[in-house]
Each structure stands twice: as structure tokens, then as C-alpha cells.
mmCIF file of C-alpha atoms in Angstrom:
data_model
loop_
_atom_site.group_PDB
_atom_site.id
_atom_site.type_symbol
_atom_site.label_atom_id
_atom_site.label_comp_id
_atom_site.label_asym_id
_atom_site.label_seq_id
_atom_site.Cartn_x
_atom_site.Cartn_y
_atom_site.Cartn_z
ATOM 1 C CA LEU A 1 -6.673 13.926 0.248
ATOM 2 C CA ASN A 2 -4.571 10.767 0.413
ATOM 3 C CA ALA A 3 -7.311 8.849 2.230
ATOM 4 C CA PHE A 4 -9.916 10.075 -0.259
ATOM 5 C CA CYS A 5 -7.813 9.053 -3.268
ATOM 6 C CA PHE A 6 -6.995 5.678 -1.733
ATOM 7 C CA SER A 7 -10.685 5.064 -1.058
ATOM 8 C CA LEU A 8 -11.353 5.803 -4.733
ATOM 9 C CA TYR A 9 -8.668 3.246 -5.587
ATOM 10 C CA VAL A 10 -10.288 0.638 -3.317
ATOM 11 C CA ILE A 11 -13.723 1.248 -4.820
ATOM 12 C CA GLY A 12 -12.298 1.174 -8.347
ATOM 13 C CA VAL A 13 -10.492 -2.124 -7.703
ATOM 14 C CA ARG A 14 -13.689 -3.613 -6.335
ATOM 15 C CA ILE A 15 -15.743 -2.470 -9.344
ATOM 16 C CA LEU A 16 -13.172 -3.627 -11.881
ATOM 17 C CA THR A 17 -12.796 -7.004 -10.148
ATOM 18 C CA LYS A 18 -16.558 -7.575 -10.179
ATOM 19 C CA HIS A 19 -16.535 -6.894 -13.934
ATOM 20 C CA GLY A 20 -14.104 -9.778 -14.483
ATOM 21 C CA ASN A 21 -10.776 -7.924 -14.618
ATOM 22 C CA ALA A 22 -7.802 -9.822 -13.210
ATOM 23 C CA PRO A 23 -5.954 -8.250 -10.245
ATOM 24 C CA GLU A 24 -2.751 -8.236 -12.341
ATOM 25 C CA THR A 25 -4.462 -6.138 -15.026
ATOM 26 C CA ILE A 26 -5.820 -3.714 -12.447
ATOM 27 C CA THR A 27 -2.362 -3.420 -10.866
ATOM 28 C CA LEU A 28 -0.750 -2.806 -14.248
ATOM 29 C CA TRP A 29 -3.130 0.047 -15.058
ATOM 30 C CA SER A 30 -2.750 1.472 -11.537
ATOM 31 C CA VAL A 31 1.020 1.586 -11.998
ATOM 32 C CA VAL A 32 0.673 3.132 -15.476
ATOM 33 C CA LEU A 33 -1.628 5.811 -14.040
ATOM 34 C CA ALA A 34 0.826 6.440 -11.177
ATOM 35 C CA VAL A 35 3.720 6.811 -13.620
ATOM 36 C CA ILE A 36 1.733 9.303 -15.663
ATOM 37 C CA THR A 37 0.451 11.360 -12.741
ATOM 38 C CA ALA A 38 3.704 11.334 -10.762
ATOM 39 C CA GLY A 39 6.290 10.725 -13.461
ATOM 40 C CA ILE A 40 5.463 13.541 -15.851
ATOM 41 C CA PRO A 41 5.546 16.277 -13.182
ATOM 42 C CA SER A 42 8.764 14.785 -11.784
ATOM 43 C CA VAL A 43 10.472 14.812 -15.176
ATOM 44 C CA THR A 44 9.387 18.372 -15.909
ATOM 45 C CA LEU A 45 9.945 19.900 -12.457
ATOM 46 C CA GLU A 46 12.936 17.978 -11.086
ATOM 47 C CA HIS A 47 16.523 17.590 -12.211
ATOM 48 C CA LEU A 48 17.017 13.920 -13.054
ATOM 49 C CA THR A 49 20.322 12.150 -12.764
ATOM 50 C CA PHE A 50 21.129 8.697 -14.008
ATOM 51 C CA LEU A 51 24.516 8.555 -12.333
ATOM 52 C CA LEU A 52 23.527 6.178 -9.556
ATOM 53 C CA SER A 53 25.374 3.178 -8.205
ATOM 54 C CA PRO A 54 24.418 -0.324 -9.362
ATOM 55 C CA GLN A 55 23.304 -1.037 -5.781
ATOM 56 C CA THR A 56 20.826 1.859 -5.995
ATOM 57 C CA TYR A 57 19.408 0.556 -9.275
ATOM 58 C CA LEU A 58 19.077 -2.929 -7.760
ATOM 59 C CA SER A 59 17.339 -1.500 -4.681
ATOM 60 C CA LEU A 60 14.923 0.455 -6.879
ATOM 61 C CA ALA A 61 14.143 -2.639 -8.953
ATOM 62 C CA ILE A 62 13.499 -4.728 -5.826
ATOM 63 C CA PHE A 63 11.340 -1.950 -4.355
ATOM 64 C CA GLY A 64 9.369 -1.724 -7.596
ATOM 65 C CA LEU A 65 8.784 -5.483 -7.652
ATOM 66 C CA LEU A 66 7.682 -5.540 -4.002
ATOM 67 C CA ASN A 67 5.393 -2.554 -4.568
ATOM 68 C CA PHE A 68 3.834 -4.262 -7.591
ATOM 69 C CA LEU A 69 3.293 -7.452 -5.583
ATOM 70 C CA ALA A 70 1.749 -5.505 -2.703
ATOM 71 C CA PHE A 71 -0.814 -3.781 -4.920
ATOM 72 C CA ASN A 72 -1.477 -7.046 -6.755
ATOM 73 C CA PHE A 73 -2.226 -8.790 -3.452
ATOM 74 C CA VAL A 74 -4.476 -5.883 -2.444
ATOM 75 C CA GLY A 75 -6.396 -6.384 -5.682
ATOM 76 C CA LYS A 76 -6.675 -10.134 -5.075
ATOM 77 C CA GLY A 77 -7.747 -9.498 -1.499
ATOM 78 C CA PHE A 78 -10.523 -7.109 -2.466
ATOM 79 C CA ALA A 79 -11.814 -9.763 -4.862
ATOM 80 C CA LYS A 80 -12.273 -12.084 -1.861
ATOM 81 C CA VAL A 81 -13.475 -9.819 0.968
ATOM 82 C CA LYS A 82 -15.794 -6.862 1.289
ATOM 83 C CA ALA A 83 -14.215 -3.465 0.664
ATOM 84 C CA GLY A 84 -14.970 -2.301 4.216
ATOM 85 C CA LEU A 85 -13.203 -5.272 5.790
ATOM 86 C CA GLY A 86 -10.275 -5.005 3.375
ATOM 87 C CA THR A 87 -9.852 -1.338 4.197
ATOM 88 C CA MET A 88 -9.808 -2.122 7.913
ATOM 89 C CA ILE A 89 -7.122 -4.738 7.342
ATOM 90 C CA LEU A 90 -5.048 -2.224 5.352
ATOM 91 C CA LEU A 91 -5.028 0.045 8.404
ATOM 92 C CA LEU A 92 -2.637 -2.479 9.961
ATOM 93 C CA GLU A 93 0.094 -1.421 7.512
ATOM 94 C CA PRO A 94 1.840 1.115 9.804
ATOM 95 C CA ILE A 95 1.790 -1.328 12.712
ATOM 96 C CA ILE A 96 3.224 -4.157 10.610
ATOM 97 C CA GLY A 97 5.806 -1.762 9.130
ATOM 98 C CA SER A 98 6.946 -0.687 12.584
ATOM 99 C CA PHE A 99 7.173 -4.300 13.715
ATOM 100 C CA LEU A 100 9.375 -5.075 10.688
ATOM 101 C CA GLY A 101 11.457 -1.988 11.510
ATOM 102 C CA LEU A 102 11.995 -3.400 14.990
ATOM 103 C CA VAL A 103 12.932 -6.846 13.646
ATOM 104 C CA PHE A 104 15.239 -5.753 10.799
ATOM 105 C CA PHE A 105 16.608 -2.386 11.963
ATOM 106 C CA ASN A 106 16.246 -2.496 15.763
ATOM 107 C CA GLU A 107 14.011 0.600 15.662
ATOM 108 C CA ILE A 108 12.313 0.943 19.012
ATOM 109 C CA PRO A 109 8.743 2.325 18.723
ATOM 110 C CA THR A 110 7.975 5.388 20.821
ATOM 111 C CA MET A 111 5.342 5.394 23.540
ATOM 112 C CA LEU A 112 3.198 7.700 21.379
ATOM 113 C CA PHE A 113 3.339 5.174 18.529
ATOM 114 C CA LEU A 114 2.469 2.277 20.845
ATOM 115 C CA THR A 115 -0.495 4.246 22.194
ATOM 116 C CA GLY A 116 -1.654 4.991 18.636
ATOM 117 C CA ALA A 117 -1.191 1.340 17.654
ATOM 118 C CA VAL A 118 -3.377 0.192 20.547
ATOM 119 C CA VAL A 119 -6.049 2.736 19.580
ATOM 120 C CA MET A 120 -5.889 1.619 15.932
ATOM 121 C CA LEU A 121 -6.090 -2.072 16.810
ATOM 122 C CA THR A 122 -9.051 -1.402 19.078
ATOM 123 C CA ALA A 123 -10.832 0.621 16.390
ATOM 124 C CA ILE A 124 -10.171 -2.056 13.771
ATOM 125 C CA TYR A 125 -11.439 -4.748 16.103
ATOM 126 C CA ILE A 126 -14.616 -2.806 16.910
ATOM 127 C CA ALA A 127 -15.282 -1.923 13.270
ATOM 128 C CA THR A 128 -14.572 -5.421 11.997
ATOM 129 C CA PHE A 129 -16.231 -7.607 14.599
ATOM 130 C CA LYS A 130 -18.975 -5.190 15.782
ATOM 131 C CA LEU A 131 -18.859 -5.824 19.494
ATOM 132 C CA ASP A 132 -22.188 -6.195 21.267
#
């Protein structure tokens, strides 16, 4: 379901970009839609507390800014490359995330992860460059 919804997002970004919408506008409306679809159920079904430390609020603000920038760059990227190629590049996200985990948190990837990463890189290479 996640992959299906994300593919709809990719297609929607591509369509909206071709119709002259700026990536920032597309990102803004994506975030508004996410707040509506995730925020309303959270407010109604979860107990909210606003008694958090200033450090938590700062972390949330930084995370929100980085998330906004990430989706904005995705929108700009899909304006420059074909959706198929952009989607293949996005598949590198878990590998890059694990590399950053190793660099910043000394998290050692498991052998199963390394095997999966090699399989993913191979599949991305084959799909992107169409080996003969």
C-alpha cells in the first residue's frame, strides 16, 4: 500500500510539474494533505501532550524542515528526470540512511542488510542502465 501511494505521489508530482507548478507549491500541498490525512486521525484517536522539553520541540522543527527540503528536492528532481529513473534513485534511500547511521551513530549493518543492499544496487543498475 505504501509503494502504491508513493507511486501515486510520484506520478502526481510529475503531472503537476509539467503543468507549470513549482516544486515548492507541490511540496506545500503535499504537506497540507499529509497533515489532514494523518493529523486529524491522530488528534481524534491519540492523547496529545504539549509538555515536551524545548530540545524535543527543536528536534521536531529541524526534522520538519529537513523533511520539507527532502520532498522539495524530490519535486525538483522529478522535474528534471524521468519518473522511472527518479524512482530508481529513490530506492537508494535505505542504503544512504544506513551509511549515515554508520557514520553518525556507529551502527554496523548486518550481513542480511548488506546482502539486500547489494541486490538493490544491482537491480537499480540493471533497471537504470539496461545492460546488454
